[in-house]
């Protein structure tokens, strides 16, 4: 029987931490069950061509989003696809690679749900909204170490991109099921806190935490991109007792729990565990549906 993958889309600016997040989620879910698709692979222009035309990679014209729609559509039908590969170390394209359907397909990038026809293909959409100060430092460090840029070039590129970020990346937050905001926090040993935002009319965390059980989590409402959101500010580390309590409230599975148990449960790790739990629930309900369909068919 072919797999009906759970499709997750993670949109956000360059350097926000999307691929790090996806790598960490894959570790919790089991690397063999997860296939990541970087939307950078759907750039239609390489680094030299973008410079010649005078557009940034954030402009939709610098990307072949039509091909991305076609590929996700085929993967959803259980078919394999031959996907292009963008190589950041050279700024050009490498050999294409096959992608086969697996239980979780996570698409991360600048435009994973830019078009409605793309947005409709996902079971869950996340907007990854890291605070500018964190994002700036991370991007400078990464792009100088791994992508062959100087500090001055990265700083100039970030300035050049601001209009395109507002026009082409940020509007996707209006379609997101969850907005994850990483921000500097004095209360965590990691110095990073997390705001988990979900629309009040489509809650998940709120269903479990009717009244906030964790003293240090700030819970409030906020308007964001025209929608009223529940915001859970997870800014301090969990004790092992709190992790136990959390795991019983959310029925966090042992395989996920065992991967964080011995480590410091900083806000980022708490968010990973909650996110992995949510998408495992989506997997479980798909599996149940498949069983019903199969039973009805025999
Ligand atoms: N949660 C985190 N904690 C600490 N550092 C992080 C975290 N997430 C990302 N970083 C740092 O930021 C850098 C950029 O992150 P990452 O490559 O995941 O961003 P991205 O959103 O995928 O960027 P791009 O779209 O440009 O590929 C990483 O190399 C890492 O050093
Ligand atoms: O915004 C980005 C997302 O990663 C990159 O800058 C874009 O993919 C182009 O890559 P490069 O700068 O390595 O040519």
PDB file of C-alpha atoms in Angstrom, residues 7-12 18 21 25 112-113 122-130 170-182 194-206 208 222 224-225 227-232 234 250 270-282:
ATOM      1  CA  UNK A   7       2.511  17.313   4.645  1.00  0.00           C
ATOM      2  CA  UNK A   8       3.953  20.082   6.784  1.00  0.00           C
ATOM      3  CA  UNK A   9       4.922  23.519   5.440  1.00  0.00           C
ATOM      4  CA  UNK A  10       7.366  25.774   7.287  1.00  0.00           C
ATOM      5  CA  UNK A  11       7.617  29.302   5.870  1.00  0.00           C
ATOM      6  CA  UNK A  12       9.880  32.094   7.039  1.00  0.00           C
ATOM      7  CA  UNK A  18      13.658  26.676   9.622  1.00  0.00           C
ATOM      8  CA  UNK A  21      13.918  23.160  13.331  1.00  0.00           C
ATOM      9  CA  UNK A  25      11.846  17.518  14.475  1.00  0.00           C
ATOM     10  CA  UNK A 112       6.118  26.947   0.773  1.00  0.00           C
ATOM     11  CA  UNK A 113       2.556  28.309   0.891  1.00  0.00           C
ATOM     12  CA  UNK A 122      -0.542  20.851   3.554  1.00  0.00           C
ATOM     13  CA  UNK A 123      -1.954  19.180   6.657  1.00  0.00           C
ATOM     14  CA  UNK A 124      -0.284  21.872   8.761  1.00  0.00           C
ATOM     15  CA  UNK A 125       1.330  25.200   8.013  1.00  0.00           C
ATOM     16  CA  UNK A 126       3.792  26.983  10.294  1.00  0.00           C
ATOM     17  CA  UNK A 127       5.159  30.496   9.977  1.00  0.00           C
ATOM     18  CA  UNK A 128       8.610  30.682  11.592  1.00  0.00           C
ATOM     19  CA  UNK A 129       8.969  34.240  12.794  1.00  0.00           C
ATOM     20  CA  UNK A 130      12.331  34.659  14.513  1.00  0.00           C
ATOM     21  CA  UNK A 170       5.520  37.691   5.586  1.00  0.00           C
ATOM     22  CA  UNK A 171       2.032  37.555   3.982  1.00  0.00           C
ATOM     23  CA  UNK A 172       2.171  33.751   4.338  1.00  0.00           C
ATOM     24  CA  UNK A 173       1.721  34.159   8.108  1.00  0.00           C
ATOM     25  CA  UNK A 174      -1.968  34.920   7.422  1.00  0.00           C
ATOM     26  CA  UNK A 175      -2.431  31.292   6.286  1.00  0.00           C
ATOM     27  CA  UNK A 176      -0.439  29.627   9.061  1.00  0.00           C
ATOM     28  CA  UNK A 177      -1.992  27.231  11.596  1.00  0.00           C
ATOM     29  CA  UNK A 178       0.788  28.039  14.052  1.00  0.00           C
ATOM     30  CA  UNK A 179       3.207  30.942  14.297  1.00  0.00           C
ATOM     31  CA  UNK A 180       6.445  30.174  16.118  1.00  0.00           C
ATOM     32  CA  UNK A 181       8.375  33.197  17.278  1.00  0.00           C
ATOM     33  CA  UNK A 182      11.874  32.685  18.682  1.00  0.00           C
ATOM     34  CA  UNK A 194       9.419  30.826  22.214  1.00  0.00           C
ATOM     35  CA  UNK A 195       6.003  32.332  21.576  1.00  0.00           C
ATOM     36  CA  UNK A 196       3.559  29.734  20.229  1.00  0.00           C
ATOM     37  CA  UNK A 197       0.648  31.498  18.538  1.00  0.00           C
ATOM     38  CA  UNK A 198      -2.476  29.783  17.265  1.00  0.00           C
ATOM     39  CA  UNK A 199      -5.749  31.248  15.973  1.00  0.00           C
ATOM     40  CA  UNK A 200      -8.416  31.398  18.698  1.00  0.00           C
ATOM     41  CA  UNK A 201     -10.890  29.783  16.289  1.00  0.00           C
ATOM     42  CA  UNK A 202      -8.587  26.787  15.640  1.00  0.00           C
ATOM     43  CA  UNK A 203      -6.878  26.055  18.959  1.00  0.00           C
ATOM     44  CA  UNK A 204      -4.718  23.062  19.825  1.00  0.00           C
ATOM     45  CA  UNK A 205      -2.534  24.002  22.815  1.00  0.00           C
ATOM     46  CA  UNK A 206      -5.445  25.885  24.351  1.00  0.00           C
ATOM     47  CA  UNK A 208      -5.144  20.985  26.534  1.00  0.00           C
ATOM     48  CA  UNK A 222      -3.057  39.150  20.433  1.00  0.00           C
ATOM     49  CA  UNK A 224      -1.748  39.118  14.295  1.00  0.00           C
ATOM     50  CA  UNK A 225      -2.173  39.507  10.524  1.00  0.00           C
ATOM     51  CA  UNK A 227      -6.540  37.209  13.204  1.00  0.00           C
ATOM     52  CA  UNK A 228      -7.082  36.909  16.941  1.00  0.00           C
ATOM     53  CA  UNK A 229      -4.480  34.524  18.345  1.00  0.00           C
ATOM     54  CA  UNK A 230      -3.853  32.647  21.593  1.00  0.00           C
ATOM     55  CA  UNK A 231      -0.241  33.315  22.505  1.00  0.00           C
ATOM     56  CA  UNK A 232       1.689  30.992  24.830  1.00  0.00           C
ATOM     57  CA  UNK A 234       7.311  29.663  26.742  1.00  0.00           C
ATOM     58  CA  UNK A 250      -0.471  15.848  26.047  1.00  0.00           C
ATOM     59  CA  UNK A 270       9.596  22.152  24.807  1.00  0.00           C
ATOM     60  CA  UNK A 271       8.219  23.613  21.577  1.00  0.00           C
ATOM     61  CA  UNK A 272       9.791  20.765  19.535  1.00  0.00           C
ATOM     62  CA  UNK A 273       8.184  18.140  21.760  1.00  0.00           C
ATOM     63  CA  UNK A 274       4.760  19.798  21.508  1.00  0.00           C
ATOM     64  CA  UNK A 275       5.077  20.189  17.753  1.00  0.00           C
ATOM     65  CA  UNK A 276       6.188  16.573  17.251  1.00  0.00           C
ATOM     66  CA  UNK A 277       3.212  15.454  19.374  1.00  0.00           C
ATOM     67  CA  UNK A 278       0.807  17.470  17.264  1.00  0.00           C
ATOM     68  CA  UNK A 279       2.005  16.087  13.965  1.00  0.00           C
ATOM     69  CA  UNK A 280       2.090  12.547  15.323  1.00  0.00           C
ATOM     70  CA  UNK A 281      -1.614  13.044  16.085  1.00  0.00           C
ATOM     71  CA  UNK A 282      -2.204  14.019  12.438  1.00  0.00           C
TER      72      UNK A 282
END
